[in-house]
Short mmCIF file of C-alpha atoms in Angstrom, two decimals:
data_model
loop_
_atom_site.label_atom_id
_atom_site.label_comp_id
_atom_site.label_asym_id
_atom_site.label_seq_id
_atom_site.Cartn_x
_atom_site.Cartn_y
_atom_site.Cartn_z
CA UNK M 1069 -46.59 109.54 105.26
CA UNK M 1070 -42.60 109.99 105.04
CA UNK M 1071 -40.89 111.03 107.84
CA UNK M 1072 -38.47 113.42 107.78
CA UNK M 1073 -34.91 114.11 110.13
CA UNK M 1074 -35.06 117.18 111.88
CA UNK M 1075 -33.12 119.77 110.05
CA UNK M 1076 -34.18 119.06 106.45
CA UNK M 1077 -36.29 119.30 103.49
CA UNK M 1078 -38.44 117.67 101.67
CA UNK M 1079 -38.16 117.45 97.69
CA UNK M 1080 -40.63 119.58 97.48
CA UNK M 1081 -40.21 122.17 99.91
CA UNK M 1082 -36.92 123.08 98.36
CA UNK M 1083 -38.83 123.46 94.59
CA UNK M 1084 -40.96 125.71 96.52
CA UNK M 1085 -38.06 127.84 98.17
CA UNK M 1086 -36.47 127.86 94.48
CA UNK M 1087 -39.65 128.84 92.90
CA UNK M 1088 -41.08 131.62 95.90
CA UNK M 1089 -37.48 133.16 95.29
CA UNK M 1090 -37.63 133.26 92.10
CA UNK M 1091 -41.04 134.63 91.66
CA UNK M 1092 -40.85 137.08 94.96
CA UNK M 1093 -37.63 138.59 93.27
CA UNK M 1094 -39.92 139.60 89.83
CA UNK M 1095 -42.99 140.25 91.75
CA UNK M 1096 -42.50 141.18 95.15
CA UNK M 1097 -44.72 137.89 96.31
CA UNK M 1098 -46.54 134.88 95.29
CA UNK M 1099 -49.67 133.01 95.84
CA UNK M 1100 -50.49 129.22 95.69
CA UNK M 1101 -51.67 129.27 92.38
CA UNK M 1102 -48.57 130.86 90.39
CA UNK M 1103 -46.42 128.52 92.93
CA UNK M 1104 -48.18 126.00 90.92
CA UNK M 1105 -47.76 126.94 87.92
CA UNK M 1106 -44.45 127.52 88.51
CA UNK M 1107 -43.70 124.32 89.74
CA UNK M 1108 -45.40 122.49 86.86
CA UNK M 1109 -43.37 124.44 84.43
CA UNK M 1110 -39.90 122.85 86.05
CA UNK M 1111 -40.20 119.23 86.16
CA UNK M 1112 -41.18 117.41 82.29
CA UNK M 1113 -44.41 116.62 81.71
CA UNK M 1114 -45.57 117.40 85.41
CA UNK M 1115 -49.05 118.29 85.93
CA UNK M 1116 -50.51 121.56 88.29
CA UNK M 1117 -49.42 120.59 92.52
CA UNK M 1118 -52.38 118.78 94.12
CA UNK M 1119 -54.38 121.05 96.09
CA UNK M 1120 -53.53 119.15 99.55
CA UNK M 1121 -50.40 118.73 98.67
CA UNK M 1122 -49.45 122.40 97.48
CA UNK M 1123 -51.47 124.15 100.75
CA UNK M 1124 -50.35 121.64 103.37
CA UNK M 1125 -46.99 121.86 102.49
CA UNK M 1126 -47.58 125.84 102.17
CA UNK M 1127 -49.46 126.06 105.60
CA UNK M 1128 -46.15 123.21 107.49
CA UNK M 1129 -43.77 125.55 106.04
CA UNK M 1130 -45.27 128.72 107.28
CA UNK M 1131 -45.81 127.33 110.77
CA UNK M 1132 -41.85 126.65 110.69
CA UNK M 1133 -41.55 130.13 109.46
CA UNK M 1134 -39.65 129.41 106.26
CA UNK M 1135 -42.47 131.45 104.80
CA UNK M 1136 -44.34 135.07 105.47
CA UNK M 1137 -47.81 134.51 104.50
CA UNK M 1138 -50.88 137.52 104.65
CA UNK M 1139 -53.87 138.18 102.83
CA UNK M 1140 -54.43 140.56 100.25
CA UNK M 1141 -56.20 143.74 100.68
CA UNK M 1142 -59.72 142.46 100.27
CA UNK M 1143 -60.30 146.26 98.16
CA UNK M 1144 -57.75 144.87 95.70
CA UNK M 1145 -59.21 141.70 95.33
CA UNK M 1146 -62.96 142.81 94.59
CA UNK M 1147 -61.68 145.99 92.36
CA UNK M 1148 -59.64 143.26 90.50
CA UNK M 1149 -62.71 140.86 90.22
CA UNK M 1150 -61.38 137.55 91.96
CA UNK M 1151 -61.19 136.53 95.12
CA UNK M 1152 -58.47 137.64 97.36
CA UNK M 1153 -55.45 135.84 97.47
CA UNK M 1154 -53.07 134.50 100.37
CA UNK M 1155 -49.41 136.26 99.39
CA UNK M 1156 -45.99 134.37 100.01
CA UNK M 1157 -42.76 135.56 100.73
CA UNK M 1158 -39.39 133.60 101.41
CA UNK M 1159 -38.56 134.63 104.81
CA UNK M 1160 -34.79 135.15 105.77
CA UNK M 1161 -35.20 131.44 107.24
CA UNK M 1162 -36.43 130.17 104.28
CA UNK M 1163 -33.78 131.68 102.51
CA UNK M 1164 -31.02 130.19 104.82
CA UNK M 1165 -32.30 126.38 104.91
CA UNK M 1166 -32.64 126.63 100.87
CA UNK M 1167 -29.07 127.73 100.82
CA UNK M 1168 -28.35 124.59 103.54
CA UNK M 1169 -30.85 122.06 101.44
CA UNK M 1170 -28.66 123.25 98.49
CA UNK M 1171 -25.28 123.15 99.21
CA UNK M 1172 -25.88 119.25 100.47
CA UNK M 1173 -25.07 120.58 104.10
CA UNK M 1174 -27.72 120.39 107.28
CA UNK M 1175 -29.44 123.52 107.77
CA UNK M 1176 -27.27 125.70 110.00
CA UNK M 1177 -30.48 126.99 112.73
CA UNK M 1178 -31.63 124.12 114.26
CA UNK M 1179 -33.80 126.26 116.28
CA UNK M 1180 -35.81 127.40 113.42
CA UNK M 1181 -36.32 124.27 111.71
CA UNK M 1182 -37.16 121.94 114.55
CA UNK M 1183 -39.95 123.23 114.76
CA UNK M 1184 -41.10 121.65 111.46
CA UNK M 1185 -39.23 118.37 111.98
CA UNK C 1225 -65.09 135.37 102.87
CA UNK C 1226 -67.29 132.90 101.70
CA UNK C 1227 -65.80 130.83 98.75
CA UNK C 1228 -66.73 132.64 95.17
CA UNK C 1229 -68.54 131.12 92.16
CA UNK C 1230 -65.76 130.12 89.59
CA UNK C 1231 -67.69 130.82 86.18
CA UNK C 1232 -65.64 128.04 83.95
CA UNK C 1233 -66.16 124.37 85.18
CA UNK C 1234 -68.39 124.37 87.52
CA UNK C 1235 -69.04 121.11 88.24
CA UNK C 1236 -65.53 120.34 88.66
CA UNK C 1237 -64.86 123.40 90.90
CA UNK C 1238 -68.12 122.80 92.69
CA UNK C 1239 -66.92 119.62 93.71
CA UNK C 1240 -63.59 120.89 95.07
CA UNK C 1241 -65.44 123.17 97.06
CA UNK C 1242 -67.54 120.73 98.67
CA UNK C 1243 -64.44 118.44 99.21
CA UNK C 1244 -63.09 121.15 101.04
CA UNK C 1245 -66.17 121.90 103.15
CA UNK C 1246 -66.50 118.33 104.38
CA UNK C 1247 -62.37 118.14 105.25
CA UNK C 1248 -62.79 121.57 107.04
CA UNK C 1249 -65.32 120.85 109.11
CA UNK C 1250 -65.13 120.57 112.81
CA UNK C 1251 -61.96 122.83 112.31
CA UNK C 1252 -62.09 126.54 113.99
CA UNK C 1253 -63.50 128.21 111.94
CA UNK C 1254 -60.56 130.62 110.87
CA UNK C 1255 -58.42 127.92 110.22
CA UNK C 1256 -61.08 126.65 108.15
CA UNK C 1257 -62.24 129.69 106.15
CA UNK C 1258 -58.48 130.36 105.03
CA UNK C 1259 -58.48 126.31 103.94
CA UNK C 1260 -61.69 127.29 101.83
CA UNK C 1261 -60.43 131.16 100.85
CA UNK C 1262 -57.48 130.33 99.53
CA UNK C 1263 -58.64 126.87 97.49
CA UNK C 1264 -61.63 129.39 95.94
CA UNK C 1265 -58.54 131.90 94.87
CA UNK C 1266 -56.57 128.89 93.36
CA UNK C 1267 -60.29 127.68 91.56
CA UNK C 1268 -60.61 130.86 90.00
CA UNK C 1269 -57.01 131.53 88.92
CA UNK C 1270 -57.06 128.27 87.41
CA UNK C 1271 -59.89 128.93 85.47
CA UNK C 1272 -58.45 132.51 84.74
CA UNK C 1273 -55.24 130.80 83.31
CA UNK C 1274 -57.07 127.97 81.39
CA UNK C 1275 -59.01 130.83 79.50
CA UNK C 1276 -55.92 132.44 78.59
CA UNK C 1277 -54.29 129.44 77.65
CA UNK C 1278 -57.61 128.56 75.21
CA UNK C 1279 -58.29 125.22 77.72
CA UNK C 1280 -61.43 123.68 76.45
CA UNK C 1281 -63.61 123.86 79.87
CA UNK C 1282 -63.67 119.94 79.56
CA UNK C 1283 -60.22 119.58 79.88
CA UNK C 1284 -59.68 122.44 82.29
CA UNK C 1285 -62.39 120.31 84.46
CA UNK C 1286 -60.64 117.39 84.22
CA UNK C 1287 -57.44 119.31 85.54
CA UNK C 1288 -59.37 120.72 88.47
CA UNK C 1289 -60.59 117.03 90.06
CA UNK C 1290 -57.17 115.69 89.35
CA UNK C 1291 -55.58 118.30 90.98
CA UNK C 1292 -58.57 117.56 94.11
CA UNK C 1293 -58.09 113.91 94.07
CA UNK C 1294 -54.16 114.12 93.88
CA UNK C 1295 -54.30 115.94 97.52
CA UNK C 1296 -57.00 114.33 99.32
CA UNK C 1297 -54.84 112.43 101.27
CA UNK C 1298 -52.66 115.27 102.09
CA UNK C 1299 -56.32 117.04 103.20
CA UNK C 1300 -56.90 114.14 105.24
CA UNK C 1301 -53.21 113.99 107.15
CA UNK C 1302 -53.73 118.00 107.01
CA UNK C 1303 -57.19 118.02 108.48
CA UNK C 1304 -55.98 114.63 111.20
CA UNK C 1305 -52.58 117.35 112.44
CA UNK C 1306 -55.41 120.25 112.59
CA UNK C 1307 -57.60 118.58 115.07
CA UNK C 1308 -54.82 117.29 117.29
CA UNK C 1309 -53.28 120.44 116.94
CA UNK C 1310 -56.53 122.13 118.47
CA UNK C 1311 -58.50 119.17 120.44
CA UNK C 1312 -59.56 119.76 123.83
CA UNK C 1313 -57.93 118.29 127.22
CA UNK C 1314 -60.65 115.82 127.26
CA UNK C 1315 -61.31 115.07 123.94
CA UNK C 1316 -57.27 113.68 124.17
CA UNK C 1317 -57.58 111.95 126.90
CA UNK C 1318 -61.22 110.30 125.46
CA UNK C 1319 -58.75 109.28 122.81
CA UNK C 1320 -55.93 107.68 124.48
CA UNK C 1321 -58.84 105.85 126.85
CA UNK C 1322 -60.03 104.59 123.54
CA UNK C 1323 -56.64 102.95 123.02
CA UNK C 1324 -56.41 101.47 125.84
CA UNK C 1325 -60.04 99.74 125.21
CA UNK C 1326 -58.78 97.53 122.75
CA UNK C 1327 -56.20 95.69 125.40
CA UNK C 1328 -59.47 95.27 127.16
CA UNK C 1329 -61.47 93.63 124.44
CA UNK C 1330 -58.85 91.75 123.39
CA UNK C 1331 -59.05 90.15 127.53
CA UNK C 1332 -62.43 89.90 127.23
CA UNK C 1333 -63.21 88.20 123.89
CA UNK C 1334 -59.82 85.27 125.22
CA UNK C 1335 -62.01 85.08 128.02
CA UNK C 1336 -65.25 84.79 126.55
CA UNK C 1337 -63.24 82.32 124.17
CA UNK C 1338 -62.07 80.12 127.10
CA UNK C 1339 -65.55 80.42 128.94
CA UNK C 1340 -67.33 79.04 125.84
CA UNK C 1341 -64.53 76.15 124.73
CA UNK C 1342 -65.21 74.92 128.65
CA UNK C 1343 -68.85 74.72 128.51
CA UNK C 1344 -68.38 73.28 124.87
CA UNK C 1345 -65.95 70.66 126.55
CA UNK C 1346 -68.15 70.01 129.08
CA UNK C 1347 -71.50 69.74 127.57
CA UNK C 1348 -69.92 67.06 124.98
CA UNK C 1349 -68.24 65.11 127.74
CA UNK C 1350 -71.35 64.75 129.86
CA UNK C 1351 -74.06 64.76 127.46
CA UNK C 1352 -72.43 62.12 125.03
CA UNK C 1353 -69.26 60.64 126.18
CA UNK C 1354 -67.08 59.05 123.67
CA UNK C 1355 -68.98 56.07 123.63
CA UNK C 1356 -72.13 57.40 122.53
CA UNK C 1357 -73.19 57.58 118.81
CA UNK C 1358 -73.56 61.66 118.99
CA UNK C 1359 -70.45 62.48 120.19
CA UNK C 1360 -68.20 63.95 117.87
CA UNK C 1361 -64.37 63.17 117.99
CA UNK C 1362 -62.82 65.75 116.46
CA UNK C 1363 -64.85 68.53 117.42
CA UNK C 1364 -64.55 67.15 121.25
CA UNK C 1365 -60.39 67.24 120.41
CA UNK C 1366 -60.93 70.37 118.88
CA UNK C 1367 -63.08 72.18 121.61
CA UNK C 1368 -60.47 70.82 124.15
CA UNK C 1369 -57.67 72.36 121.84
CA UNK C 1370 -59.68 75.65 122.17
CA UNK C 1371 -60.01 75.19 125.70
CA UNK C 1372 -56.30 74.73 125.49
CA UNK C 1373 -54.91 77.53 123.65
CA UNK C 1374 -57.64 80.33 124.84
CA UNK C 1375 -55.93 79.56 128.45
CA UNK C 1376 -52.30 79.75 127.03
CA UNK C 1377 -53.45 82.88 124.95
CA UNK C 1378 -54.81 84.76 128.56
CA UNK C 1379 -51.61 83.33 130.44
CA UNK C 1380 -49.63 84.82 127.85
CA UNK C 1381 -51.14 87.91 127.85
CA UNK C 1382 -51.05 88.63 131.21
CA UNK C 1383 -47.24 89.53 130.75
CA UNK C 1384 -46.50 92.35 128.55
CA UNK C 1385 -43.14 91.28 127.01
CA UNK C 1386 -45.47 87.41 125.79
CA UNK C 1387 -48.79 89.04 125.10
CA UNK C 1388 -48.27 89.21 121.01
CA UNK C 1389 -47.76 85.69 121.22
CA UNK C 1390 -50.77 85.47 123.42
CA UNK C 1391 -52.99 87.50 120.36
CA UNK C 1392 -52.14 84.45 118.16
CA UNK C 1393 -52.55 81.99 120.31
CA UNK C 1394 -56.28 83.40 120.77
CA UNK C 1395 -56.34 82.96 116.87
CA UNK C 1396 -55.59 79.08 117.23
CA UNK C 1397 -58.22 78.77 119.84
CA UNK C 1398 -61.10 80.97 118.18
CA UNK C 1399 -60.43 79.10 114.96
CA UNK C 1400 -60.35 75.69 117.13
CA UNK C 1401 -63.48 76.52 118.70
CA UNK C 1402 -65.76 78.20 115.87
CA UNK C 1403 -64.76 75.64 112.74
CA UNK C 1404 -64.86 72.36 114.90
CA UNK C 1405 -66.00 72.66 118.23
CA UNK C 1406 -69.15 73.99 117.29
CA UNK C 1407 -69.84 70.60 115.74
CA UNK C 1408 -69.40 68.81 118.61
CA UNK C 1409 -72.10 70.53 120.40
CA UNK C 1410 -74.30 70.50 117.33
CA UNK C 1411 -73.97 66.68 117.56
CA UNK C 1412 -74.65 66.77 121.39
CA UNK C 1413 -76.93 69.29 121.79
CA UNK C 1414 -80.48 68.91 120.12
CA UNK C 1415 -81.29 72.72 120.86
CA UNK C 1416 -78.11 73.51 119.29
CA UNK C 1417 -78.55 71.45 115.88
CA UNK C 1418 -82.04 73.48 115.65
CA UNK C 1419 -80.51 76.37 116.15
CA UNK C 1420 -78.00 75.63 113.59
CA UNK C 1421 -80.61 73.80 110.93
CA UNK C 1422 -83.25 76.43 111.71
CA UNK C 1423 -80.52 79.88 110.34
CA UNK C 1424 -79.33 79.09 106.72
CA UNK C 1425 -76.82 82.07 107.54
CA UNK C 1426 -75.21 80.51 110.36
CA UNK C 1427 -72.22 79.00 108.60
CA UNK C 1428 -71.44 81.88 106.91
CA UNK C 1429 -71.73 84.06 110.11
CA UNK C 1430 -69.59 81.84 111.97
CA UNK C 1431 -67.17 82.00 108.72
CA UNK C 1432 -67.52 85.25 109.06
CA UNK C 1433 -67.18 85.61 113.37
CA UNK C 1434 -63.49 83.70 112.48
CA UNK C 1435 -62.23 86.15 109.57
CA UNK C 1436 -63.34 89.20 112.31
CA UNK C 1437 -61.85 87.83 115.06
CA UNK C 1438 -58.60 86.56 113.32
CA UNK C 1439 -57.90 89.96 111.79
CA UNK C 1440 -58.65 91.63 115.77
CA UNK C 1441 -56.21 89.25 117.13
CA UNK C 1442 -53.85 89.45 114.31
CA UNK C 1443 -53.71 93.51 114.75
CA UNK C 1444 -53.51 93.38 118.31
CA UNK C 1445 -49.91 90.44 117.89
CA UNK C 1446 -49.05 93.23 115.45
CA UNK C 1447 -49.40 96.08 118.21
CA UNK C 1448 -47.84 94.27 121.01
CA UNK C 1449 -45.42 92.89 118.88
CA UNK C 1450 -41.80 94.12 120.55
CA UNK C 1451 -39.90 97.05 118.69
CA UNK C 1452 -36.45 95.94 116.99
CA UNK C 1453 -34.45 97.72 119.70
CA UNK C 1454 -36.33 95.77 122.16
CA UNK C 1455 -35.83 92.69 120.33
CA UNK C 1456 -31.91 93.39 120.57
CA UNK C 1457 -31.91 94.12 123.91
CA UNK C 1458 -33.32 90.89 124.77
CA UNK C 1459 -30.99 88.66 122.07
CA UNK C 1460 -28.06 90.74 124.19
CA UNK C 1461 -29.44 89.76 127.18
CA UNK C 1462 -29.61 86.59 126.22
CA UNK C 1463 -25.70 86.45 124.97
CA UNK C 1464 -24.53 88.31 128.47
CA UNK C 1465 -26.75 85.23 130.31
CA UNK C 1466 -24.88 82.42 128.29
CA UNK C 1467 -21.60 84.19 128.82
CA UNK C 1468 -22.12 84.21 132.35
CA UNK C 1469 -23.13 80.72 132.69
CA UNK C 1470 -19.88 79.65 130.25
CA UNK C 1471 -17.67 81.62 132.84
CA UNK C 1472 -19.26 79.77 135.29
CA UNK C 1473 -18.98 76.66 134.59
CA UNK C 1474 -15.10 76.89 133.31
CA UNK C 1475 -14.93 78.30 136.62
CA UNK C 1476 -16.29 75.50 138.54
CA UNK C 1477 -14.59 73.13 136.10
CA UNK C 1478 -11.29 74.52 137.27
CA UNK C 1479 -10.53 72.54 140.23
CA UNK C 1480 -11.39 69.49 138.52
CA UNK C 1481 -8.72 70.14 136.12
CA UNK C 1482 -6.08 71.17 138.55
CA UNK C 1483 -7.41 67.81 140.55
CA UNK C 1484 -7.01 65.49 137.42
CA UNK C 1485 -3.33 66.42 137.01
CA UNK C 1486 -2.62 66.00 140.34
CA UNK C 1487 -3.69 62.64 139.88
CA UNK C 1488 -2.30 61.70 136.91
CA UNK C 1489 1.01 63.13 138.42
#
């Protein structure tokens, strides 16, 4: 498994960040499966994440708290017919060590991001 | 919530669900009822989106165990952090004892190595002799080679900066002992050539005993072996000792100098 130095992000962490934005700021949230789709629909010829790969990297990322993550109202899942779903949001971390991942710099809160290194 | 029937592909999805069972268990059992919940949501919205999309179920099956098999080694590392994550006080130390076992096997089996090349050696030496028509040369040389190297390989162990090099010289003295010593004592000892005559299997289980034992050896050189940064520290070491010994002897060289032009003056 690649190792990573504290303070930064892997590849795809930072499509994550760039897609959870995205998709929070049109609807509010996201779950893993639209993160998925979303992801596949930015890279050529890329397939649908991995399971493993898309919910471990969703559950590491929430543990370092680039990521809000709570369930939906179980009501709202059965009126809707599915089961419920687990709904993202980009924290203000998340938001920061995207900018940091971006801009080519080392994330600016050590603090916050040690904990996933 | 217990993980909901996906209607389209249903083998596939039936398979990712049972995937996810075996990975999640042994897990608390939040932790694993998200892990299921939320791969049962992502199982149903797939199947959603393929019917949108007009998927043909086939295809949208196909999708669903590639997706599964992509991951499972992600579920494995994810499922590996979980249960050190939440392990019990003794369960970690059970595991770190277990560590520490192999050192001790590796101890035993030199020894057990050593304590068979002797009796090898010895049962050759006083049953035949070299003069005798059943004694076998090179599978005396050989047993005494094993003999040999087992000792070097449990000297060498005994210190923890030469034990790697101790793991392969157990390797030299298993293979010594197994491939050629054996013979000797077949040759010397009658119960041994029954033994030997009477199992057809026995020269592929002693093939066999070497492969095992080379590839335990081999992993525990590889484990022992020193780190780079220790490595470095001991090549510095070893340039700080010959720069000492340089200064030293210009040092005591000195005199003799000073002496030899007082001479030739």
């Amino acid at each position: 498994m690649a190792r990573r130095r504290p303070g930064t992000l892997f590849p795809l962490e930072i499509e994550i960040l760039e897609c959870g934005i995205a998709l929070q700021s049109s609807d509010g949230d996201f779950y893993g499966f639209a993160l998925a789709k979303a992801l596949a629909g930015r890279a050529d010829g890329k397939g649908l994440t991995a399971h493993g790969t898309l919910y471990k990297a969703l559950a590491r990322m929430t543990d370092a708290g680039l990521l809000d993550a709570v369930w939906e109202d179980a009501a709202l899942a059965e009126a809707a017919g599915r089961p419920r779903r687990r709904l993202y949001t980009v924290s203000g971390e998340g938001v920061r060590a995207h900018q940091a991942a971006t801009a080519g710099a080392p994330a600016a809160a050590p603090s916050g991001l040690a904990a996933f290194a | 919530m217990s993980v909901a029937p996906v209607s389209a592909a249903p083998a596939a999805a039936g398979t990712v669900r049972a995937w996810c069972e075996w990975y999640t268990r042994g897990l608390p059992e939040p932790l694993a009822a998200e892990r299921r919940d939320e791969v049962a949501s992502d199982l149903h919205e797939h199947a959603a989106w393929a019917a949108e999309q007009g998927i043909a179920e086939r295809d949208l099956g196909r999708g669903i165990r590639l997706r599964m098999l992509g991951g499972a080694l992600a579920d494995l590392s994810w499922r590996r952090q979980q249960l050190r994550a939440h392990e019990t006080a003794e369960a970690t130390a059970l595991r770190r004892n277990a560590r520490g076992g192999l050192p001790v096997l590796a101890y035993t089996l030199a020894l057990l190595v050593l304590v068979a090349s002797g009796g090898v050696v010895l049962r050759v030496l006083l049953g035949t002799g070299p003069g005798s028509a059943a004694f076998h040369a090179q599978g005396a040389a050989s047993a005494v080679l094993a003999l040999a190297a087992s000792a070097c390989a449990l000297a060498l162990m005994a210190r923890r900066r030469t034990r790697w090099v101790g793991a392969l010289w157990a390797i030299v003295a298993v293979y010594c002992l197994l491939r050629y010593g054996t013979k000797a004592l077949v040759h010397a000892s009658a119960t041994s050539s029954q033994l030997v005559y009477s199992a057809a299997a026995w020269d592929t289980f002693g093939k066999l005993l070497i492969v095992g034992l080379t590839l335990f050896f081999l992993g525990m050189a590889v484990r022992w072996a020193p780190s780079r940064r220790e490595m470095d520290r001991g090549v510095r070491a070893v340039a700080r000792a010959s720069t000492h010994v340089s200064a030293q002897a210009s040092r005591v060289g000195e005199p003799l100098a000073v002496s030899r032009e007082a001479v030739g003056g």
